[in-house]
């Protein structure tokens, strides 16, 4: 009885919160064109703090400086049992209201759930992908999927990104996971969304700059494929400056071979060790001819890296900002529709 009451209370609270919100604005982009873009490249941005601001003041200020309005806006959200982990339409509505499309990186952490029946911590982290695939977290996934369906607008979800590295607990070989576990997890989550009818979600499978064999869920379960491209320059000891083309070229054939549109889901460069302005200019300029399958390019505009003294932003110098302005004057790059 207590458990039923708790679920009923949570559902009632969610309904009352939705009732206070304005209906989601219409999308200026159709699901069809977002799933299968035929030409050009959407430019996107991740700017810390921007999605949480209903008026998007930080984003507007950046756009004024770089003289470009980004159609794709990136935000991050972890799994968990606290209110901040639930589906939140407010930042999504703010992005839609300005004419954009949200790209949400959805991170399957399992540490923040407080629910009877789940293994205790820290054991819960071990082989968590298998547990997700077996349905142990469907109570969360289904509620989220139902809310996404109710919201009803195009939403790009980048689920469990950079799984071919070891720095996240959902990564291949992290906490006993396997590539097969990851594929099963991915397919299960997508199938839950399909079962509840959340057809407005566009699924983005996104890797790190590492081998990716055995991790692709298959074209039936994926709409876009993506990769992170970051040039750390000479900041980490022993590292060297690398061009965008040098970083992407080894992985591009495998991504393009899926036949899906490719998203550079996080991209930026350090200043140290080379010319960041030229790096930015050449990166954007290489896309039409060298990497034609790339249909989205999402700048990681973080002024202070979490681990290194690196300013990734487009405003780290006047030259970088000017290089971005010049490169994105090309109509190949899709700006926000006015």
Short mmCIF file of C-alpha atoms in Angstrom, two decimals:
data_model
loop_
_atom_site.label_atom_id
_atom_site.label_comp_id
_atom_site.label_asym_id
_atom_site.label_seq_id
_atom_site.Cartn_x
_atom_site.Cartn_y
_atom_site.Cartn_z
CA UNK A 1 0.00 0.00 0.00
CA UNK A 2 2.82 2.40 0.89
CA UNK A 3 4.65 1.70 -2.38
CA UNK A 4 1.43 2.16 -4.41
CA UNK A 5 0.74 5.44 -2.62
CA UNK A 6 4.26 6.67 -3.38
CA UNK A 7 3.92 5.91 -7.08
CA UNK A 8 0.45 7.49 -7.18
CA UNK A 9 1.74 10.60 -5.40
CA UNK A 10 4.68 10.93 -7.81
CA UNK A 11 2.37 10.59 -10.82
CA UNK A 12 -0.07 13.12 -9.39
CA UNK A 13 2.76 15.55 -8.66
CA UNK A 14 4.06 15.19 -12.20
CA UNK A 15 0.60 15.85 -13.66
CA UNK A 16 0.21 18.96 -11.51
CA UNK A 17 3.63 20.26 -12.59
CA UNK A 18 2.73 19.76 -16.25
CA UNK A 19 -0.53 21.62 -15.72
CA UNK A 20 1.39 24.76 -14.74
CA UNK A 21 3.42 24.78 -17.97
CA UNK A 22 2.52 26.34 -21.27
CA UNK A 23 2.07 23.84 -24.13
CA UNK A 24 5.29 23.03 -25.96
CA UNK A 25 5.89 25.47 -28.83
CA UNK A 26 5.70 23.98 -32.34
CA UNK A 27 8.93 22.75 -33.91
CA UNK A 28 10.27 24.53 -36.98
CA UNK A 29 11.90 21.29 -38.11
CA UNK A 30 10.06 18.10 -38.99
CA UNK A 31 11.00 14.67 -37.69
CA UNK A 32 11.59 13.54 -41.27
CA UNK A 33 14.16 16.23 -42.05
CA UNK A 34 15.90 15.76 -38.70
CA UNK A 35 16.17 12.00 -39.16
CA UNK A 36 17.39 12.22 -42.75
CA UNK A 37 18.90 15.62 -43.56
CA UNK A 38 19.62 15.78 -47.27
CA UNK A 39 22.08 18.64 -47.43
CA UNK A 40 24.09 21.07 -45.37
CA UNK A 41 25.26 20.80 -41.79
CA UNK A 42 23.38 21.85 -38.65
CA UNK A 43 25.56 23.77 -36.23
CA UNK A 44 25.04 23.25 -32.52
CA UNK A 45 26.40 24.46 -29.21
CA UNK A 46 26.88 23.27 -25.67
CA UNK A 47 27.14 26.23 -23.30
CA UNK A 48 27.15 25.47 -19.56
CA UNK A 49 24.20 27.02 -17.77
CA UNK A 50 22.38 28.01 -20.95
CA UNK A 51 19.66 25.32 -21.03
CA UNK A 52 18.70 26.02 -17.40
CA UNK A 53 17.97 29.66 -18.24
CA UNK A 54 14.39 30.02 -19.53
CA UNK A 55 15.32 33.17 -21.44
CA UNK A 56 18.58 31.69 -22.79
CA UNK A 57 20.40 34.95 -22.05
CA UNK A 58 23.85 33.31 -22.02
CA UNK A 59 23.22 31.65 -25.37
CA UNK A 60 21.95 34.86 -26.96
CA UNK A 61 25.03 36.73 -25.73
CA UNK A 62 27.34 34.12 -27.27
CA UNK A 63 25.41 34.16 -30.54
CA UNK A 64 25.75 37.92 -30.70
CA UNK A 65 29.52 37.59 -30.34
CA UNK A 66 29.97 34.85 -32.94
CA UNK A 67 27.20 36.22 -35.21
CA UNK A 68 25.50 32.87 -35.64
CA UNK A 69 22.23 31.43 -34.30
CA UNK A 70 22.56 27.75 -33.50
CA UNK A 71 19.68 25.44 -34.46
CA UNK A 72 20.89 22.63 -32.18
CA UNK A 73 21.36 23.20 -28.44
CA UNK A 74 23.03 20.56 -26.29
CA UNK A 75 22.20 19.71 -22.69
CA UNK A 76 23.08 16.86 -20.33
CA UNK A 77 20.97 14.89 -17.87
CA UNK A 78 21.81 11.93 -15.66
CA UNK A 79 19.56 9.03 -14.71
CA UNK A 80 18.46 8.90 -11.09
CA UNK A 81 15.65 9.04 -8.60
CA UNK A 82 15.77 12.70 -7.61
CA UNK A 83 13.51 15.41 -9.08
CA UNK A 84 16.29 16.79 -11.29
CA UNK A 85 16.54 13.42 -13.06
CA UNK A 86 12.97 13.41 -14.30
CA UNK A 87 11.91 14.60 -17.72
CA UNK A 88 11.96 18.39 -17.60
CA UNK A 89 10.11 20.22 -20.39
CA UNK A 90 11.17 23.73 -19.33
CA UNK A 91 14.62 23.91 -21.00
CA UNK A 92 13.30 21.99 -23.99
CA UNK A 93 10.47 24.48 -24.41
CA UNK A 94 12.92 27.38 -24.16
CA UNK A 95 15.00 25.87 -26.97
CA UNK A 96 11.92 25.22 -29.10
CA UNK A 97 10.55 28.73 -28.50
CA UNK A 98 13.61 30.23 -30.17
CA UNK A 99 13.23 27.85 -33.11
CA UNK A 100 15.86 25.29 -32.13
CA UNK A 101 16.04 21.57 -31.42
CA UNK A 102 17.33 20.11 -28.13
CA UNK A 103 20.07 17.47 -28.19
CA UNK A 104 20.02 15.76 -24.81
CA UNK A 105 22.91 13.58 -23.66
CA UNK A 106 21.18 11.04 -21.41
CA UNK A 107 23.65 9.42 -19.01
CA UNK A 108 22.67 6.02 -17.52
CA UNK A 109 24.16 6.43 -14.05
CA UNK A 110 22.51 3.99 -11.61
CA UNK A 111 23.99 5.32 -8.37
CA UNK A 112 21.25 7.85 -7.54
CA UNK A 113 18.24 5.57 -7.28
CA UNK A 114 16.65 4.82 -3.92
CA UNK A 115 14.21 2.03 -4.66
CA UNK A 116 13.50 -1.34 -3.01
CA UNK A 117 14.66 -4.30 -5.02
CA UNK A 118 17.75 -2.73 -6.56
CA UNK A 119 21.16 -4.06 -5.48
CA UNK A 120 22.88 -1.97 -2.80
CA UNK A 121 25.72 0.36 -3.65
CA UNK A 122 28.46 -0.11 -4.75
CA UNK A 123 27.44 -3.54 -6.11
CA UNK A 124 24.72 -1.89 -8.23
CA UNK A 125 27.31 -0.44 -10.60
CA UNK A 126 28.68 -3.85 -11.54
CA UNK A 127 27.25 -4.95 -14.92
CA UNK A 128 24.64 -2.21 -14.78
CA UNK A 129 24.10 -2.42 -18.54
CA UNK A 130 22.90 -5.99 -18.19
CA UNK A 131 20.54 -4.93 -15.40
CA UNK A 132 19.10 -2.16 -17.61
CA UNK A 133 18.69 -4.59 -20.51
CA UNK A 134 16.90 -7.03 -18.18
CA UNK A 135 14.33 -4.39 -17.26
CA UNK A 136 15.41 -3.51 -13.70
CA UNK A 137 15.23 0.21 -14.48
CA UNK A 138 12.06 0.18 -16.59
CA UNK A 139 10.23 2.05 -13.82
CA UNK A 140 12.42 5.05 -14.64
CA UNK A 141 12.73 4.57 -18.40
CA UNK A 142 8.99 4.12 -18.89
CA UNK A 143 8.10 7.24 -16.89
CA UNK A 144 10.65 9.24 -18.87
CA UNK A 145 9.40 7.85 -22.18
CA UNK A 146 5.79 8.63 -21.30
CA UNK A 147 6.76 12.21 -20.46
CA UNK A 148 8.72 12.56 -23.71
CA UNK A 149 5.70 11.28 -25.62
CA UNK A 150 3.43 13.74 -23.84
CA UNK A 151 5.81 16.60 -24.64
CA UNK A 152 5.52 15.53 -28.26
CA UNK A 153 8.19 17.58 -30.05
CA UNK A 154 11.39 16.39 -31.78
CA UNK A 155 14.02 15.49 -29.18
CA UNK A 156 17.44 14.12 -30.06
CA UNK A 157 18.72 11.79 -27.32
CA UNK A 158 22.39 10.85 -27.16
CA UNK A 159 22.18 7.81 -24.89
CA UNK A 160 25.18 6.42 -23.01
CA UNK A 161 27.80 8.34 -24.99
CA UNK A 162 31.50 7.46 -25.33
CA UNK A 163 30.84 3.86 -24.36
CA UNK A 164 34.02 2.71 -26.12
CA UNK A 165 36.14 4.29 -23.38
CA UNK A 166 36.60 3.50 -19.69
CA UNK A 167 35.80 6.81 -18.03
CA UNK A 168 32.04 6.22 -17.67
CA UNK A 169 30.49 3.31 -15.74
CA UNK A 170 28.44 2.36 -18.82
CA UNK A 171 31.62 2.01 -20.85
CA UNK A 172 32.77 -1.17 -22.50
CA UNK A 173 34.87 -3.14 -20.00
CA UNK A 174 33.95 -0.78 -17.13
CA UNK A 175 32.43 -2.51 -14.08
CA UNK A 176 32.25 -5.83 -15.88
CA UNK A 177 30.31 -4.55 -18.89
CA UNK A 178 30.75 -5.99 -22.36
CA UNK A 179 30.06 -4.67 -25.83
CA UNK A 180 27.16 -7.12 -26.10
CA UNK A 181 25.70 -5.73 -22.86
CA UNK A 182 25.82 -2.23 -24.30
CA UNK A 183 24.01 -3.26 -27.48
CA UNK A 184 21.32 -5.07 -25.47
CA UNK A 185 20.91 -2.04 -23.17
CA UNK A 186 20.56 0.33 -26.11
CA UNK A 187 18.00 -1.80 -27.92
CA UNK A 188 15.99 -2.30 -24.73
CA UNK A 189 15.78 1.43 -23.98
CA UNK A 190 14.78 2.27 -27.54
CA UNK A 191 12.18 -0.50 -27.51
CA UNK A 192 10.66 0.84 -24.27
CA UNK A 193 10.23 4.27 -25.88
CA UNK A 194 8.68 2.66 -28.94
CA UNK A 195 6.34 0.57 -26.82
CA UNK A 196 4.90 3.66 -25.12
CA UNK A 197 4.70 5.50 -28.44
CA UNK A 198 7.44 8.13 -28.00
CA UNK A 199 8.13 8.34 -31.71
CA UNK A 200 9.27 11.95 -31.42
CA UNK A 201 12.66 10.84 -30.07
CA UNK A 202 15.63 10.74 -32.45
CA UNK A 203 18.37 8.39 -31.23
CA UNK A 204 22.04 9.42 -31.45
CA UNK A 205 24.68 6.72 -30.91
CA UNK A 206 27.92 8.53 -30.09
CA UNK A 207 31.46 7.23 -29.51
CA UNK A 208 34.83 8.49 -28.31
CA UNK A 209 37.95 8.56 -30.50
CA UNK A 210 38.61 4.86 -30.00
CA UNK A 211 37.82 1.55 -31.70
CA UNK A 212 34.08 0.91 -31.81
CA UNK A 213 33.78 -2.67 -33.04
CA UNK A 214 30.90 -4.69 -31.63
CA UNK A 215 29.15 -1.71 -30.04
CA UNK A 216 26.79 -0.57 -32.79
CA UNK A 217 23.18 -1.53 -31.98
CA UNK A 218 22.17 -1.68 -35.64
CA UNK A 219 20.45 0.72 -38.02
CA UNK A 220 17.00 -0.34 -36.83
CA UNK A 221 17.68 1.21 -33.42
CA UNK A 222 19.78 4.25 -34.41
CA UNK A 223 18.92 7.48 -36.24
CA UNK A 224 22.29 9.30 -36.07
CA UNK A 225 25.85 8.24 -35.31
CA UNK A 226 28.22 10.61 -33.52
CA UNK A 227 31.71 11.11 -32.17
CA UNK A 228 33.58 13.42 -29.82
CA UNK A 229 36.51 15.31 -31.39
CA UNK A 230 38.65 17.34 -28.98
CA UNK A 231 42.14 18.64 -29.70
CA UNK A 232 43.93 18.86 -26.34
CA UNK A 233 46.98 20.44 -27.99
CA UNK A 234 50.09 20.19 -25.85
CA UNK A 235 48.33 20.63 -22.50
CA UNK A 236 48.50 17.01 -21.30
CA UNK A 237 52.17 16.03 -20.87
CA UNK A 238 53.55 14.30 -23.94
CA UNK A 239 50.60 15.17 -26.19
CA UNK A 240 50.90 16.96 -29.53
CA UNK A 241 48.76 19.29 -31.58
CA UNK A 242 46.38 17.43 -33.92
CA UNK A 243 44.17 18.80 -36.67
CA UNK A 244 40.46 18.07 -36.88
CA UNK A 245 41.04 15.99 -39.99
CA UNK A 246 43.76 13.97 -38.27
CA UNK A 247 41.44 13.24 -35.34
CA UNK A 248 38.34 12.33 -37.35
CA UNK A 249 39.80 10.53 -40.35
CA UNK A 250 40.54 7.17 -38.66
CA UNK A 251 36.92 6.85 -37.43
CA UNK A 252 34.96 8.50 -40.22
CA UNK A 253 34.76 5.49 -42.60
CA UNK A 254 33.11 3.29 -39.97
CA UNK A 255 30.63 6.01 -39.02
CA UNK A 256 29.77 6.87 -42.62
CA UNK A 257 29.40 3.18 -43.53
CA UNK A 258 26.27 2.96 -41.37
CA UNK A 259 24.48 5.20 -43.85
CA UNK A 260 23.27 7.36 -40.98
CA UNK A 261 23.92 11.11 -40.67
CA UNK A 262 27.04 11.79 -38.63
CA UNK A 263 27.12 14.22 -35.71
CA UNK A 264 30.32 15.67 -34.29
CA UNK A 265 28.63 15.65 -30.90
CA UNK A 266 31.36 17.49 -28.98
CA UNK A 267 34.07 19.43 -30.80
CA UNK A 268 36.61 22.04 -29.70
CA UNK A 269 40.30 22.81 -29.52
CA UNK A 270 42.77 24.05 -26.96
CA UNK A 271 44.89 27.13 -27.70
CA UNK A 272 48.20 25.66 -26.53
CA UNK A 273 50.49 24.05 -29.08
CA UNK A 274 49.14 25.52 -32.30
CA UNK A 275 46.77 27.96 -33.95
CA UNK A 276 43.21 27.44 -32.66
CA UNK A 277 41.73 29.97 -35.07
CA UNK A 278 43.19 28.10 -38.04
CA UNK A 279 42.10 24.78 -36.49
CA UNK A 280 38.52 26.05 -36.28
CA UNK A 281 38.54 27.43 -39.82
CA UNK A 282 39.99 24.23 -41.28
CA UNK A 283 37.65 21.98 -39.28
CA UNK A 284 34.53 23.66 -40.62
CA UNK A 285 35.99 24.05 -44.09
CA UNK A 286 36.80 20.33 -44.37
CA UNK A 287 33.23 19.15 -43.88
CA UNK A 288 31.58 19.62 -47.32
CA UNK A 289 34.22 17.85 -49.40
CA UNK A 290 36.20 15.69 -46.98
CA UNK A 291 33.45 14.57 -44.58
CA UNK A 292 30.13 14.94 -46.43
CA UNK A 293 28.25 12.53 -44.12
CA UNK A 294 28.68 14.99 -41.23
CA UNK A 295 25.32 16.70 -40.85
CA UNK A 296 25.76 18.22 -37.39
CA UNK A 297 28.71 19.94 -35.72
CA UNK A 298 28.26 20.71 -31.99
CA UNK A 299 30.79 23.07 -30.44
CA UNK A 300 31.71 22.28 -26.81
CA UNK A 301 31.84 25.85 -25.52
CA UNK A 302 33.34 25.32 -22.07
CA UNK A 303 35.71 27.98 -20.78
CA UNK A 304 37.37 25.71 -18.22
CA UNK A 305 37.91 22.00 -18.77
CA UNK A 306 37.11 19.75 -15.83
CA UNK A 307 40.60 18.25 -15.63
CA UNK A 308 42.98 20.44 -17.67
CA UNK A 309 43.69 24.15 -17.96
CA UNK A 310 41.98 24.47 -21.32
CA UNK A 311 39.55 27.07 -22.61
CA UNK A 312 37.50 25.28 -25.27
CA UNK A 313 35.23 28.22 -26.07
CA UNK A 314 34.70 30.05 -29.34
CA UNK A 315 35.54 33.28 -27.53
CA UNK A 316 38.91 32.18 -26.11
CA UNK A 317 40.49 34.75 -28.43
CA UNK A 318 39.34 37.35 -30.94
CA UNK A 319 41.02 35.39 -33.74
CA UNK A 320 39.07 32.25 -32.92
CA UNK A 321 35.78 34.15 -32.89
CA UNK A 322 36.60 35.78 -36.21
CA UNK A 323 37.58 32.45 -37.77
CA UNK A 324 34.26 30.95 -36.73
CA UNK A 325 32.37 33.93 -38.15
CA UNK A 326 34.13 33.65 -41.51
CA UNK A 327 33.72 29.88 -41.80
CA UNK A 328 30.03 29.85 -40.88
CA UNK A 329 29.17 32.55 -43.41
CA UNK A 330 29.08 29.66 -45.88
CA UNK A 331 25.37 28.79 -46.47
CA UNK A 332 26.34 25.12 -46.18
CA UNK A 333 26.04 25.62 -42.43
CA UNK A 334 22.44 25.65 -41.30
CA UNK A 335 21.60 28.57 -39.02
CA UNK A 336 18.50 28.98 -36.94
CA UNK A 337 15.52 29.95 -39.04
CA UNK A 338 14.27 33.42 -38.19
#
